[in-house]
CSV table of C-alpha atoms in Angstrom, one decimal:
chain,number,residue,atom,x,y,z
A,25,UNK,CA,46.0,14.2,54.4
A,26,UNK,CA,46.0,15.7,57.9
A,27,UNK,CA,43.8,14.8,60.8
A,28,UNK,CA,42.0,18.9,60.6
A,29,UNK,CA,40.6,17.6,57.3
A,30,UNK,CA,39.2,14.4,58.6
A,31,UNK,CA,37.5,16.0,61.0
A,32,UNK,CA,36.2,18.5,59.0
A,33,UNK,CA,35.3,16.0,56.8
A,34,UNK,CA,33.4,13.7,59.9
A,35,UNK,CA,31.6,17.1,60.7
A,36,UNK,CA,29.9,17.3,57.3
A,37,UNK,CA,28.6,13.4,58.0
A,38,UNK,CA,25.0,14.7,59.3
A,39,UNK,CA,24.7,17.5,56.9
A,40,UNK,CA,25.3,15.1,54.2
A,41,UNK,CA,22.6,12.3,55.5
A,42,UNK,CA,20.0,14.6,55.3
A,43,UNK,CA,20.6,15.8,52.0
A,44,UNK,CA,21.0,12.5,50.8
A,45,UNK,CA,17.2,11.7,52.6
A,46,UNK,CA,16.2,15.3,51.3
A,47,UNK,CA,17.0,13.9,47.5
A,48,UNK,CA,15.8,10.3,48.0
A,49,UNK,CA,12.2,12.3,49.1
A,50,UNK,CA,12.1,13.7,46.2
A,51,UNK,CA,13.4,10.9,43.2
A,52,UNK,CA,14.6,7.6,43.7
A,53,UNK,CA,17.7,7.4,41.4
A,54,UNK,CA,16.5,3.9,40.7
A,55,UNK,CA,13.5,4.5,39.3
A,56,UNK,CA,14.4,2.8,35.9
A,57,UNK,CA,15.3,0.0,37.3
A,58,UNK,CA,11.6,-2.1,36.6
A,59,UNK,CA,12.9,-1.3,32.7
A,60,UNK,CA,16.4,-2.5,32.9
A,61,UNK,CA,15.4,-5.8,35.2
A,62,UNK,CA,12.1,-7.3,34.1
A,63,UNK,CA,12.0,-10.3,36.8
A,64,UNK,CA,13.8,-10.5,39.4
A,65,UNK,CA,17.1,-11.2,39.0
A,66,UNK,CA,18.7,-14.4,39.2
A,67,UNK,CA,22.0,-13.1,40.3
A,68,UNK,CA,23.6,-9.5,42.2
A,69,UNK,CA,27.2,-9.0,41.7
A,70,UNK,CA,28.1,-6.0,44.0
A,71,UNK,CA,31.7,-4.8,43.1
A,72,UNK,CA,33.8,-2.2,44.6
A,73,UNK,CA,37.1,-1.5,46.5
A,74,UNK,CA,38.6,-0.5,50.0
A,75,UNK,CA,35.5,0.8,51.8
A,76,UNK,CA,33.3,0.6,49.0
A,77,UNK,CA,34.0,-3.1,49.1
A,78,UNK,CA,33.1,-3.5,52.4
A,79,UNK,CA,29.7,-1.4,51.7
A,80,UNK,CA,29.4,-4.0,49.0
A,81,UNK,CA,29.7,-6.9,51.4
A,82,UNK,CA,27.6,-5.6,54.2
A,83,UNK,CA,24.6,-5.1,50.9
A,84,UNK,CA,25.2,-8.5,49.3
A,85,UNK,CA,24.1,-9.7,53.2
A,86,UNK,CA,21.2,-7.6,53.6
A,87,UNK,CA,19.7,-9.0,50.2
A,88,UNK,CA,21.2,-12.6,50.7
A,89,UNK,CA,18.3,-12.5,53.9
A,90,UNK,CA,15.7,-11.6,51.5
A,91,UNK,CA,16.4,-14.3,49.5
A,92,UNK,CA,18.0,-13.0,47.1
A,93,UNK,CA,21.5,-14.0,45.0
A,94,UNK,CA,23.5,-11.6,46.3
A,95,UNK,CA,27.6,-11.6,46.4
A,96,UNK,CA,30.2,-8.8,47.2
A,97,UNK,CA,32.9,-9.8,44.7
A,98,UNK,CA,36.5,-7.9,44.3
A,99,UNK,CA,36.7,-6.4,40.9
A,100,UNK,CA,40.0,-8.1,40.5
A,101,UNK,CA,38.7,-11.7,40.6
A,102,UNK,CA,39.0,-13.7,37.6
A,103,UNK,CA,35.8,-14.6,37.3
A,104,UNK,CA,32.4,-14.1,39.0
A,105,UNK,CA,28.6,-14.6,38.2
A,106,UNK,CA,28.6,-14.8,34.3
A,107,UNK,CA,27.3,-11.9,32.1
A,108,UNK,CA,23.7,-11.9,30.9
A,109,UNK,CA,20.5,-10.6,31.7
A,110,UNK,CA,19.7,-12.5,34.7
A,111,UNK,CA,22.8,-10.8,36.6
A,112,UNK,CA,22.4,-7.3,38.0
A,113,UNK,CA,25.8,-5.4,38.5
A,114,UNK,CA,26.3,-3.2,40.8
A,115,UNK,CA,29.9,-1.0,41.0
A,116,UNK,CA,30.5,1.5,43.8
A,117,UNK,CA,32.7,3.3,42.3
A,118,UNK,CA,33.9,5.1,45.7
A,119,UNK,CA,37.6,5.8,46.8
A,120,UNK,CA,39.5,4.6,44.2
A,121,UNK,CA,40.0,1.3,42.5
A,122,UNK,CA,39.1,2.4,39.2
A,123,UNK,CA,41.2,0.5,37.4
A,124,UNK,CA,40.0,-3.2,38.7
A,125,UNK,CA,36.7,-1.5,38.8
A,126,UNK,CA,36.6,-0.6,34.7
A,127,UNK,CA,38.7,-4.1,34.1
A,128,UNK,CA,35.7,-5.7,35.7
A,129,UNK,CA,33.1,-4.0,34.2
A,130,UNK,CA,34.4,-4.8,30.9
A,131,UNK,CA,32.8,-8.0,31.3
A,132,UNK,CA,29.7,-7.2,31.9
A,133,UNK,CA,28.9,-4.3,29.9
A,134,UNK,CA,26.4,-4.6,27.1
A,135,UNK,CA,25.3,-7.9,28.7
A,136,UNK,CA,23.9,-7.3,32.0
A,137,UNK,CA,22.6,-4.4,33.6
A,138,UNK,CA,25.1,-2.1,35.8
A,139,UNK,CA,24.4,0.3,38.5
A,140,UNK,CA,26.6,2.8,39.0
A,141,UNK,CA,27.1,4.5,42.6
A,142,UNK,CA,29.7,7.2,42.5
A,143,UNK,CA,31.1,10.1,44.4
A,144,UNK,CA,32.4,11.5,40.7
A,145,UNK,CA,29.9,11.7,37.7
A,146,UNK,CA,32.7,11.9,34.9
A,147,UNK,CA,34.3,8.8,37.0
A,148,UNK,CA,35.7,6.4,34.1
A,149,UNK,CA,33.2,4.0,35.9
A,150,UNK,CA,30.1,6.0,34.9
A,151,UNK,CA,30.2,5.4,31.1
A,152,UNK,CA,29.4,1.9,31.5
A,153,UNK,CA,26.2,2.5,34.0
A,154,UNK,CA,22.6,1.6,32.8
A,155,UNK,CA,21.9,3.9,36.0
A,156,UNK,CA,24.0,6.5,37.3
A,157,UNK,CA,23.5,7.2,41.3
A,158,UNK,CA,25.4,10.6,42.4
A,159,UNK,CA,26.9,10.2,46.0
A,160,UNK,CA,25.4,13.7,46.1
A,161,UNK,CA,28.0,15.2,48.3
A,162,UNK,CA,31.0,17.3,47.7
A,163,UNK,CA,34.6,14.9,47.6
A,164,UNK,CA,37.0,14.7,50.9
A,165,UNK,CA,39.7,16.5,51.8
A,166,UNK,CA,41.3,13.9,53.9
A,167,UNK,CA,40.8,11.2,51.0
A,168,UNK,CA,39.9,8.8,54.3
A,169,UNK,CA,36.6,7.9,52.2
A,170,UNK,CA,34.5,8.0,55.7
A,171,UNK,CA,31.5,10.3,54.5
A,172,UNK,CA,31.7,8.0,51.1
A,173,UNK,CA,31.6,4.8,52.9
A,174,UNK,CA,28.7,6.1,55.0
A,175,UNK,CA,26.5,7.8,51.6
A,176,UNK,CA,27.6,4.7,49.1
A,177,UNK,CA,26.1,2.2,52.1
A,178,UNK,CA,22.5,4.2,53.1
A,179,UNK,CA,22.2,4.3,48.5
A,180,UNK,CA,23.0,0.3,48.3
A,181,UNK,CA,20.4,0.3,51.6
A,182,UNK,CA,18.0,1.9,49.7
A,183,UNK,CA,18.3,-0.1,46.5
A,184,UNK,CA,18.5,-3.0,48.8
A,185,UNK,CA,14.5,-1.9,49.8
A,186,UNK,CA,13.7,-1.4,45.9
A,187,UNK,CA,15.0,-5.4,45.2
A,188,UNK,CA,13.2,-6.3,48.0
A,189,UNK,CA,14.9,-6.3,50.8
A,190,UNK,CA,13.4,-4.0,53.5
A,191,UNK,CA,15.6,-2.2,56.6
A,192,UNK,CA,15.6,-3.9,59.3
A,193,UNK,CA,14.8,-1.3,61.6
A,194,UNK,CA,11.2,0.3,63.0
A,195,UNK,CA,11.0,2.0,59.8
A,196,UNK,CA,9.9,0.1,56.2
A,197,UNK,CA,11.1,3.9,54.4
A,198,UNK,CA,14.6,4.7,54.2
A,199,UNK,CA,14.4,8.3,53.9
A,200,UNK,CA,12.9,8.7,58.2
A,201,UNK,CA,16.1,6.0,58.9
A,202,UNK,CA,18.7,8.5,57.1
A,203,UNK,CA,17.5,10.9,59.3
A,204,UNK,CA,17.6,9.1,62.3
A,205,UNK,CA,21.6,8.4,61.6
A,206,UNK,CA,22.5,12.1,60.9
A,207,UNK,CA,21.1,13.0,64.5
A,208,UNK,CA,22.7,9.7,65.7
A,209,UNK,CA,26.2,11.3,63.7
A,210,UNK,CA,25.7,14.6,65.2
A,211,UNK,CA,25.0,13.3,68.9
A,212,UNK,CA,28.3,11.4,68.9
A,213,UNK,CA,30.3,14.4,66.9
A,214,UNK,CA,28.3,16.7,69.3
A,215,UNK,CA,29.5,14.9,72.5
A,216,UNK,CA,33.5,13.8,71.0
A,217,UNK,CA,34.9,15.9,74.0
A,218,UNK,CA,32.6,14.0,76.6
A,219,UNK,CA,33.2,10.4,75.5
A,220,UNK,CA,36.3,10.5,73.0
A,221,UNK,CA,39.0,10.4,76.0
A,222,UNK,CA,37.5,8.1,78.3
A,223,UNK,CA,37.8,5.5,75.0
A,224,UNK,CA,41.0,6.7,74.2
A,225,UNK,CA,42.4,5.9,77.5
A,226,UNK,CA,40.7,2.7,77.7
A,227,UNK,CA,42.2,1.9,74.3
A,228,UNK,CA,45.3,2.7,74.9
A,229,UNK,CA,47.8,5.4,73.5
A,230,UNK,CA,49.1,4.1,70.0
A,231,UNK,CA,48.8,0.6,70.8
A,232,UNK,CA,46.9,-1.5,68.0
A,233,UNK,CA,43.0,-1.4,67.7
A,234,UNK,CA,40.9,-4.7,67.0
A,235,UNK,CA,37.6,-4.5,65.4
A,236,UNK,CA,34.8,-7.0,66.3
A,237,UNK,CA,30.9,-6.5,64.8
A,238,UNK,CA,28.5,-9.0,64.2
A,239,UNK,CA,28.0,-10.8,60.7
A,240,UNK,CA,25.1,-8.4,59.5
A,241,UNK,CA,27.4,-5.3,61.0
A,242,UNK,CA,31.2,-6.9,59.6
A,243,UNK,CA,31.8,-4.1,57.6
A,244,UNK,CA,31.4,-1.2,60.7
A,245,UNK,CA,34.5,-3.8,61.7
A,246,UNK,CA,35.9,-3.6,58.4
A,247,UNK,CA,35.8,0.6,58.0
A,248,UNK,CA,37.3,1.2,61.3
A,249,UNK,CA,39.7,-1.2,61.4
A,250,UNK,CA,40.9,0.7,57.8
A,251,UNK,CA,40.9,3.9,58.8
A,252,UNK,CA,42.6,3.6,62.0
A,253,UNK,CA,45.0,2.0,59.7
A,254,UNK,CA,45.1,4.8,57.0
A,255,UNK,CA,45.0,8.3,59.2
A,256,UNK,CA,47.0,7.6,62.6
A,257,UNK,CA,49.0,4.2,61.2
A,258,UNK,CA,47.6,1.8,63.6
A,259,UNK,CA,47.9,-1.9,63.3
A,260,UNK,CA,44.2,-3.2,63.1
A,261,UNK,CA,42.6,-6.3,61.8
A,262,UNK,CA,38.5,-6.8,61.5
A,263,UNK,CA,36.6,-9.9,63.1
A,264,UNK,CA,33.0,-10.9,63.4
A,265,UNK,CA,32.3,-11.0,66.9
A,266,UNK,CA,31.8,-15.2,67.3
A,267,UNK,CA,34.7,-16.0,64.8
A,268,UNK,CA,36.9,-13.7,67.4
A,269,UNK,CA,36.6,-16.6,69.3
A,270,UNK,CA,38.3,-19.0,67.1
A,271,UNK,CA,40.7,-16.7,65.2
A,272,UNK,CA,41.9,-13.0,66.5
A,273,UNK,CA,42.2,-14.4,70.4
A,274,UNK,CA,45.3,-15.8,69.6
A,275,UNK,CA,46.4,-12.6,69.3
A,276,UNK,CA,45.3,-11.6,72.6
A,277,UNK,CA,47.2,-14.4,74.4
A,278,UNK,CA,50.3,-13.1,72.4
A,279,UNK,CA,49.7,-9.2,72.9
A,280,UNK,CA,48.7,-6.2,74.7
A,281,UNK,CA,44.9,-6.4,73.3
A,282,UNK,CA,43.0,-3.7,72.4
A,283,UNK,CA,39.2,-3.7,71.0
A,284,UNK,CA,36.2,-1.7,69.8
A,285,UNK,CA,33.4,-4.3,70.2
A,286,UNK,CA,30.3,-2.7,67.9
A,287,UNK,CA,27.7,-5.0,70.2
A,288,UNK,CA,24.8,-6.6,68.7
A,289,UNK,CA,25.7,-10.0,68.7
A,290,UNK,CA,24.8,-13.1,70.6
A,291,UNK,CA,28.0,-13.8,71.3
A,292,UNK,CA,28.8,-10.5,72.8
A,293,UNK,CA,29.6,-12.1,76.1
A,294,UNK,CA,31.8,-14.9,75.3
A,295,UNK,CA,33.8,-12.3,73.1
A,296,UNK,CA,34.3,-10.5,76.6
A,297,UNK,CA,34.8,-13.8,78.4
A,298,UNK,CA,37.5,-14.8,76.5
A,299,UNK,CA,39.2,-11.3,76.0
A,300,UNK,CA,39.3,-10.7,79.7
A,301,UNK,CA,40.7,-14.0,80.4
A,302,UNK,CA,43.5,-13.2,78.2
A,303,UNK,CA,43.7,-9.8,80.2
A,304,UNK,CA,42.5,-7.6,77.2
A,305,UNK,CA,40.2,-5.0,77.2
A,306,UNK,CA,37.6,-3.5,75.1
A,307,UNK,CA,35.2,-0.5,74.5
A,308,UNK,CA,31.7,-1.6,73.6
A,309,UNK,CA,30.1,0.5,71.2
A,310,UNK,CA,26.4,0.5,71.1
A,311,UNK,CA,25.0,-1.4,73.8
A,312,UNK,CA,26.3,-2.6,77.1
A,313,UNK,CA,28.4,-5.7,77.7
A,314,UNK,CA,29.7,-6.7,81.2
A,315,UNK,CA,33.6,-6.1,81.5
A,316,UNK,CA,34.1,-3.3,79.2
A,317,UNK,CA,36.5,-0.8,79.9
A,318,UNK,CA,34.0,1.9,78.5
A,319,UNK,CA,30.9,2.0,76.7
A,320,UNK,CA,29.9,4.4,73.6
A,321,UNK,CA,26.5,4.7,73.6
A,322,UNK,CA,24.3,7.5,70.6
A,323,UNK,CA,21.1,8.1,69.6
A,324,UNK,CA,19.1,5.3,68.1
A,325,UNK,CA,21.9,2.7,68.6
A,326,UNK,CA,19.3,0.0,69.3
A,327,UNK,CA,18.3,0.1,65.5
A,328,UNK,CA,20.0,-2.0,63.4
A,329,UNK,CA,19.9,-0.3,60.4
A,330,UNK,CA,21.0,2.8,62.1
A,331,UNK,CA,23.8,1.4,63.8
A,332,UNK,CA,25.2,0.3,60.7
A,333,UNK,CA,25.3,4.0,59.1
A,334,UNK,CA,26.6,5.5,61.8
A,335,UNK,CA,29.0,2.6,64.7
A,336,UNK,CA,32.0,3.6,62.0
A,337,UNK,CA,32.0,7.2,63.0
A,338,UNK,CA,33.2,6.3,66.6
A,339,UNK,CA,36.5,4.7,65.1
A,340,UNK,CA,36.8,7.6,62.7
A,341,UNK,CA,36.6,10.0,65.7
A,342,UNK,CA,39.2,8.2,67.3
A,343,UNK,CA,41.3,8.1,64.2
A,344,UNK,CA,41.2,11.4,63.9
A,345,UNK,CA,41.9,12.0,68.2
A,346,UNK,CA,45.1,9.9,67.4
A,347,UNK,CA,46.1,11.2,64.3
A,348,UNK,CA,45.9,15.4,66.0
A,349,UNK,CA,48.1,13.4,68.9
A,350,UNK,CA,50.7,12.8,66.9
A,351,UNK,CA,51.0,16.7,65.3
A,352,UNK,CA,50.3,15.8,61.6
């Protein structure tokens, strides 16, 4: 893993969008699923590891607000919703995991339906699926799972839409929304040289970097809190943005504290309240919020849907800044 591959790997994010909304055009790869789900189900089990988990997580919440009974469950639990044909399973099998993914799926098979998203068609994981849903795009070199994070979340998005759970943005169709996040991608790749040191110096030069999103947004906080963990070896931890409030600012009375805020939330300006207070600072990512030290802004940032496909990219940027800095 160097940081030259994840950055030629973040390059190939808006390339990779669009083919991804080019396919989707043309066949939905869950078009079977009226056949394999009669009603609708009584229960969603979305499984999955590392990022993929946290694509998972940010799914199960999307299709929670539609009503339906939805959970993002670790593949290594004991126990989850039980097998039968009332429970839909879902596995991204993403990044690794395979092992607790399979054990999991053990359980199910033969009794419940499984959907199977992948970014490897003879993954061990794809024998069990009912349906089998082809990231589409061709693997990482860094092995930072960024682009699969990103292509796993916009396929669980989209079956999200076909369970009944519609974006949340100006757009009721996907495919226009996919499209609006590969320009969003490129605009903040396009611009890195413009905005990417002004954040950097805000953030501080190998100092730990906090991640704070809203509920509906957690796992942005969750994805760039791992991969500025994984490429340049920063101490990070992931909070939603009112939680902060009772939980990570104990850190920041203890610490020189360091944040990306993804903004959205209502509680945007306590988080910055309380953070300055403790004299901490924070780049806001997104949208404006009084006392930050910098502000990332990109196309189509006001849309929720789009911000959560593409608010990641900004900590995987300045992964990969901090990862060249330090020659590897």
């Amino acid at each position: 893993m160097t940081a030259q591959l994840l950055t030629a790997d973040l390059a190939g994010m808006p390339g990779a969008l669009n083919a991804l909304a080019d396919r989707l055009a043309r066949r939905d790869p869950f078009e079977a699923l009226p056949a394999l789900v009669d009603d609708e189900p009584a229960g969603i089990v979305l499984l999955g590891t590392g990022s993929a988990r946290h694509a998972c997580e940010a799914a199960a919440h999307r299709l929670r607000r539609a009503g339906l009974g939805a959970t993002a469950e670790h593949p290594s639990a004991e126990g989850s919703l039980p097998p039968g044909p009332a429970t839909l399973v879902v596995a991204v099998a993403v990044g690794g995991g395979l092992r607790e993914l399979c054990t999991a799926l053990d359980r199910y098979v033969g009794g419940s339906a499984i959907i199977v998203i992948t970014d490897d068609a003879n993954s061990p994981a794809a024998r069990y699926a009912d349906i089998l849903a082809p990231l589409g795009a061709e693997p990482e070199k860094s092995g930072l799972n960024c682009r699969g994070h990103q292509l796993a979340l916009a396929l669980l998005l989209h079956l999200g839409h076909r369970l009944g759970a519609p974006p949340l943005g100006g757009s009721a169709d996907l495919v226009p929304t996919l499209r609006r996040s590969a320009n969003a991608s490129a605009d903040l790749l396009e611009r890195a040289r413009a905005w990417v040191p002004g954040a950097a110096a805000a953030l501080g030069d190998g100092a730990p970097v906090h991640a704070v999103a809203p509920a509906e947004r957690g796992a942005s906080a969750e994805q760039a809190s791992l991969v500025l963990r994984q490429g340049p070896v920063l101490a990070s931890f992931a909070f939603e943005t009112a939680e902060w409030s009772h939980t990570g600012r104990y850190l920041a009375a203890v610490s020189d504290y360091r944040a990306l805020l993804f903004t959205g939330s209502h509680y945007d300006e306590r988080f910055s309240e309380h953070l300055l207070q403790l004299r901490g600072r924070f780049v806001a990512v997104g949208g404006e919020v009084a006392g930050a030290a910098d502000t990332v802004r990109y196309l189509g940032d006001a849309d929720p849907d789009v911000a959560l496909l593409t608010e990641p990219l900004v900590a995987e940027i300045l992964a990969a800044h901090w990862w060249a800095a330090r020659g590897v």
